[in-house]
PDB file of C-alpha atoms and ligand atoms in Angstrom:
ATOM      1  CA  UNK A   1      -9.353 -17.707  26.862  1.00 48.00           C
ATOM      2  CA  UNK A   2     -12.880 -17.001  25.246  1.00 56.00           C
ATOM      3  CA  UNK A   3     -15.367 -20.197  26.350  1.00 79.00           C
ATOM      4  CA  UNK A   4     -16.500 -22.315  24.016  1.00 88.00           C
ATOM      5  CA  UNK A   5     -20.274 -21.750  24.578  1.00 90.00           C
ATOM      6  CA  UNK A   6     -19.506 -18.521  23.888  1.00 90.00           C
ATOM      7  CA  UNK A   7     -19.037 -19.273  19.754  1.00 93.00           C
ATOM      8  CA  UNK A   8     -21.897 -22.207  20.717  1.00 95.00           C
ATOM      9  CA  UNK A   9     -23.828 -19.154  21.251  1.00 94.00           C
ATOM     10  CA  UNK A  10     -23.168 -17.172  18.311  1.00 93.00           C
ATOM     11  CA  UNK A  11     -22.480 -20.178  16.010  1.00 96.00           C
ATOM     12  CA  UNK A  12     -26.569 -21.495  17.175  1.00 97.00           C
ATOM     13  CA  UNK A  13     -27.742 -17.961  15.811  1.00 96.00           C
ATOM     14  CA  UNK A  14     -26.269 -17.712  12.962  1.00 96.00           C
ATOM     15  CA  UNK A  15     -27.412 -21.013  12.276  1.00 97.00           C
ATOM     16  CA  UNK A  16     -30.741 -19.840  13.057  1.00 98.00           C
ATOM     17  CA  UNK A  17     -30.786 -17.236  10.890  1.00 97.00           C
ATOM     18  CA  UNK A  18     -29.232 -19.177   7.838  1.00 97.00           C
ATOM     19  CA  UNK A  19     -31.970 -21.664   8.732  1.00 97.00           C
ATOM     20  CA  UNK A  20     -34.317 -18.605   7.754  1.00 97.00           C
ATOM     21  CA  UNK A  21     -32.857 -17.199   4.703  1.00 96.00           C
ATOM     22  CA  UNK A  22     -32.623 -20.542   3.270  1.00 95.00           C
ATOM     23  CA  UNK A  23     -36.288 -21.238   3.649  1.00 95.00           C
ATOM     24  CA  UNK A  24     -37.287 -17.662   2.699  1.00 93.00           C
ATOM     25  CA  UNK A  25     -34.939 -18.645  -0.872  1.00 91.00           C
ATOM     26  CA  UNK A  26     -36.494 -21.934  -1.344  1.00 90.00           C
ATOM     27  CA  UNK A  27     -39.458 -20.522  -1.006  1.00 89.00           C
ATOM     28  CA  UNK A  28     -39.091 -17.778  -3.530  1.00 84.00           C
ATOM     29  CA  UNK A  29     -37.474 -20.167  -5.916  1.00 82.00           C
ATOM     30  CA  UNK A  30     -40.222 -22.351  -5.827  1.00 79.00           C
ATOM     31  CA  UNK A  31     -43.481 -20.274  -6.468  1.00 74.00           C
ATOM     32  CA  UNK A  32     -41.990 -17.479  -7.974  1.00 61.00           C
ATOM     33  CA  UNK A  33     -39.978 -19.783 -11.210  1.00 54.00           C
ATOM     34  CA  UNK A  34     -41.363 -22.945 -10.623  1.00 55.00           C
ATOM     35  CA  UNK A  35     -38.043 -24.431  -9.353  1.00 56.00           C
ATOM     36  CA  UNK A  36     -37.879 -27.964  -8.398  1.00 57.00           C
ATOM     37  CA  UNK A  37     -35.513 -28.415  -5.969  1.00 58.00           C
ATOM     38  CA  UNK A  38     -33.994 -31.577  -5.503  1.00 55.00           C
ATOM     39  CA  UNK A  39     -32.536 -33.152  -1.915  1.00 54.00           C
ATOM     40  CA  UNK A  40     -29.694 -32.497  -3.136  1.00 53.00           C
ATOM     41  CA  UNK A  41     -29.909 -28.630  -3.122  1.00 53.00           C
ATOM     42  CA  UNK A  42     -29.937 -28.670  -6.828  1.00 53.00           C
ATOM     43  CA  UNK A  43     -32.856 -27.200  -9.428  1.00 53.00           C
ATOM     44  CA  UNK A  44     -34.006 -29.372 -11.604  1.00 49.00           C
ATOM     45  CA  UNK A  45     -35.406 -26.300 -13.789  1.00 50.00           C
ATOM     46  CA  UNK A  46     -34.750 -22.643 -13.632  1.00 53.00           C
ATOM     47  CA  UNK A  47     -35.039 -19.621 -14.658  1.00 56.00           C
ATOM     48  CA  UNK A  48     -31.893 -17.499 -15.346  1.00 55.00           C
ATOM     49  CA  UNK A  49     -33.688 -14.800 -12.884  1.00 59.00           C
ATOM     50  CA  UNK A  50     -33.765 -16.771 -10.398  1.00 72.00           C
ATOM     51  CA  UNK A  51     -29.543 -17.369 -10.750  1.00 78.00           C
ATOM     52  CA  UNK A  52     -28.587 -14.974  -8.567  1.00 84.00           C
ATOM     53  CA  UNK A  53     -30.951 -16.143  -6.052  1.00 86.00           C
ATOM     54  CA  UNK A  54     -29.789 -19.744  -6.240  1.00 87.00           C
ATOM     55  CA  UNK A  55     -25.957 -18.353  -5.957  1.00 90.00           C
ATOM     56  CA  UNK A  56     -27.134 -17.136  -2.389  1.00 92.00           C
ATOM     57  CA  UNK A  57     -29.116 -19.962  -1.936  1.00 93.00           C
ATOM     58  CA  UNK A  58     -25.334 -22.302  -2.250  1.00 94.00           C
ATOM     59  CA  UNK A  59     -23.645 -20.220  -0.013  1.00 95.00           C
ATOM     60  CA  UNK A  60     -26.137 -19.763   2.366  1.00 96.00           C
ATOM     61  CA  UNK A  61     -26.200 -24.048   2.394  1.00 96.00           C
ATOM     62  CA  UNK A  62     -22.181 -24.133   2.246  1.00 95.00           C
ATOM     63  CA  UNK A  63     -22.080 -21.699   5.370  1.00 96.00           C
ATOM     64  CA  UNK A  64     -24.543 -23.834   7.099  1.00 97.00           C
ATOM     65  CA  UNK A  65     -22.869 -27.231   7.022  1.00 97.00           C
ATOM     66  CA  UNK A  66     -19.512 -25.617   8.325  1.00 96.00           C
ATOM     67  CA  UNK A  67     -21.766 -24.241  11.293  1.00 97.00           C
ATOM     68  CA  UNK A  68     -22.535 -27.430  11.588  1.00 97.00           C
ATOM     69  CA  UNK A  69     -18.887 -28.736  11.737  1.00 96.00           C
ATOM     70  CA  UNK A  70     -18.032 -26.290  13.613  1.00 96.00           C
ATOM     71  CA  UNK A  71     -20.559 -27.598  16.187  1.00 96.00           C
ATOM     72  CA  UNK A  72     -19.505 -30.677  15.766  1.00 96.00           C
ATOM     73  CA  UNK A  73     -16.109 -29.917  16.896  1.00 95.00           C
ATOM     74  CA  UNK A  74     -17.019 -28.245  19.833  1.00 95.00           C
ATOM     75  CA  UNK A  75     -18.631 -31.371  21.406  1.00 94.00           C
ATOM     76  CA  UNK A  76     -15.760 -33.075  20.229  1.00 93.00           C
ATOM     77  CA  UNK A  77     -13.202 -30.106  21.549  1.00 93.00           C
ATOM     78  CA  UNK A  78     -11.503 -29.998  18.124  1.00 93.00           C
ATOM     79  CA  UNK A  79     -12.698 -26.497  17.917  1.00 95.00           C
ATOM     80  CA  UNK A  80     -10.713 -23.189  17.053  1.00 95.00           C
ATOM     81  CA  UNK A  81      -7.609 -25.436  16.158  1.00 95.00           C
ATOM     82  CA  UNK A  82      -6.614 -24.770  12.858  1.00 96.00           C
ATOM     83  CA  UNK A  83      -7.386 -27.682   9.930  1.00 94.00           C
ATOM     84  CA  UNK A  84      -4.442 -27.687   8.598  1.00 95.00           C
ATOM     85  CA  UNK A  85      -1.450 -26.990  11.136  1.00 97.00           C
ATOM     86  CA  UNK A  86      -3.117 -27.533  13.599  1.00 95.00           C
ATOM     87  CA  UNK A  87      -2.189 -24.394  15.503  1.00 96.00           C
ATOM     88  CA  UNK A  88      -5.042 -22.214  17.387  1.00 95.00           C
ATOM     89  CA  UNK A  89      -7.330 -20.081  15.621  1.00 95.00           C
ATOM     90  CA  UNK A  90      -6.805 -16.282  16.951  1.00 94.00           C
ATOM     91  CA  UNK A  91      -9.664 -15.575  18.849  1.00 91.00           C
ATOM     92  CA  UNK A  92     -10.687 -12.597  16.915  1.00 92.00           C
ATOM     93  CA  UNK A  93     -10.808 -14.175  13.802  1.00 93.00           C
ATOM     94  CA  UNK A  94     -13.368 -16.665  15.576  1.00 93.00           C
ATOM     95  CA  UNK A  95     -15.295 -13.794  16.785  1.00 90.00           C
ATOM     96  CA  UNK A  96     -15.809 -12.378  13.631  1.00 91.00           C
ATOM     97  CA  UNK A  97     -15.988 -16.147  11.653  1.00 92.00           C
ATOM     98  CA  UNK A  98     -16.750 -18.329  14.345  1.00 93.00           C
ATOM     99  CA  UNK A  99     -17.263 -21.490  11.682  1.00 94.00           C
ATOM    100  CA  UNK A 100     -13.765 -20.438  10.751  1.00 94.00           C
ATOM    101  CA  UNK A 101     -11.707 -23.997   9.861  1.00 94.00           C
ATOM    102  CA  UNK A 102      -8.245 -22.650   9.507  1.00 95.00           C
ATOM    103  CA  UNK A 103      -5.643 -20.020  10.792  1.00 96.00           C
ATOM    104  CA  UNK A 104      -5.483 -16.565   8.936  1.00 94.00           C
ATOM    105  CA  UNK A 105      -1.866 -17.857   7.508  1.00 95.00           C
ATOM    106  CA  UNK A 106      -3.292 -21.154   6.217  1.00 96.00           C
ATOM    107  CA  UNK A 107      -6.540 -19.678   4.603  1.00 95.00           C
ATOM    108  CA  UNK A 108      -4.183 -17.202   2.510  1.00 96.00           C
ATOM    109  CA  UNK A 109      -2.333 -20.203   1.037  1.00 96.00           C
ATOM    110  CA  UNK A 110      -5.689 -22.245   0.465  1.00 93.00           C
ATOM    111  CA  UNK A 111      -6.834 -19.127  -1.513  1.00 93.00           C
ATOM    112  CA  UNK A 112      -3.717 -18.289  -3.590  1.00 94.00           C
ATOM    113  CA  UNK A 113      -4.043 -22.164  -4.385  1.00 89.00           C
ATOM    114  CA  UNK A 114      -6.977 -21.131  -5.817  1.00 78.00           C
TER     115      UNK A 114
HETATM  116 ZN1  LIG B   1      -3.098 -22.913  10.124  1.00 55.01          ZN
END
């Protein structure tokens, strides 16, 4: 069985260097367009340039807080169980998406449901 501080590990730097890309985007948003951005995450003004960046800029935010859950869970030892049957997480898949919330069989019905 992999350790838990082991996906600590890699879950803390990838959160570091979300943590970086998001202040690098915010940063170009803001003095390159003007863009106001609220507490929220949202602009209050942009450009349509600047689109593209702000798509990142989401993602980057969404992949953050489920770091952050997936933190969460480890202090709580919820972690690596599936959110939905509540079976383990393969290992591997953690390795490779170690904020992962659900088991490869449960994330292809979430996405079909799509
Ligand atoms: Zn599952």
């Amino acid at each position: 069985m992999t350790q838990n501080s082991e996906y600590k590990e890699l879950l803390l730097n990838r959160k570091k260097e979300i943590e970086k890309i998001i202040k690098n985007l915010e940063n170009e948003l803001q003095s390159v367009n003007g863009c106001d951005i609220k507490e929220d995450g949202d602009f209050a003004a942009c450009s349509t340039n600047s689109e593209n960046n702000y798509l990142i800029y989401k993602q980057q935010l969404k992949e953050l807080k489920e770091i952050e859950e997936a933190l969460l869970a480890i202090d709580k030892g919820t972690y690596g169980i599936c959110k939905m049957c509540e079976e383990e997480i393969n290992p591997e898949r953690l390795k490779i998406k170690p904020f992962a919330k659900y088991c490869i069989d449960c994330r292809e019905i979430i996405e079909k449901e799509k």
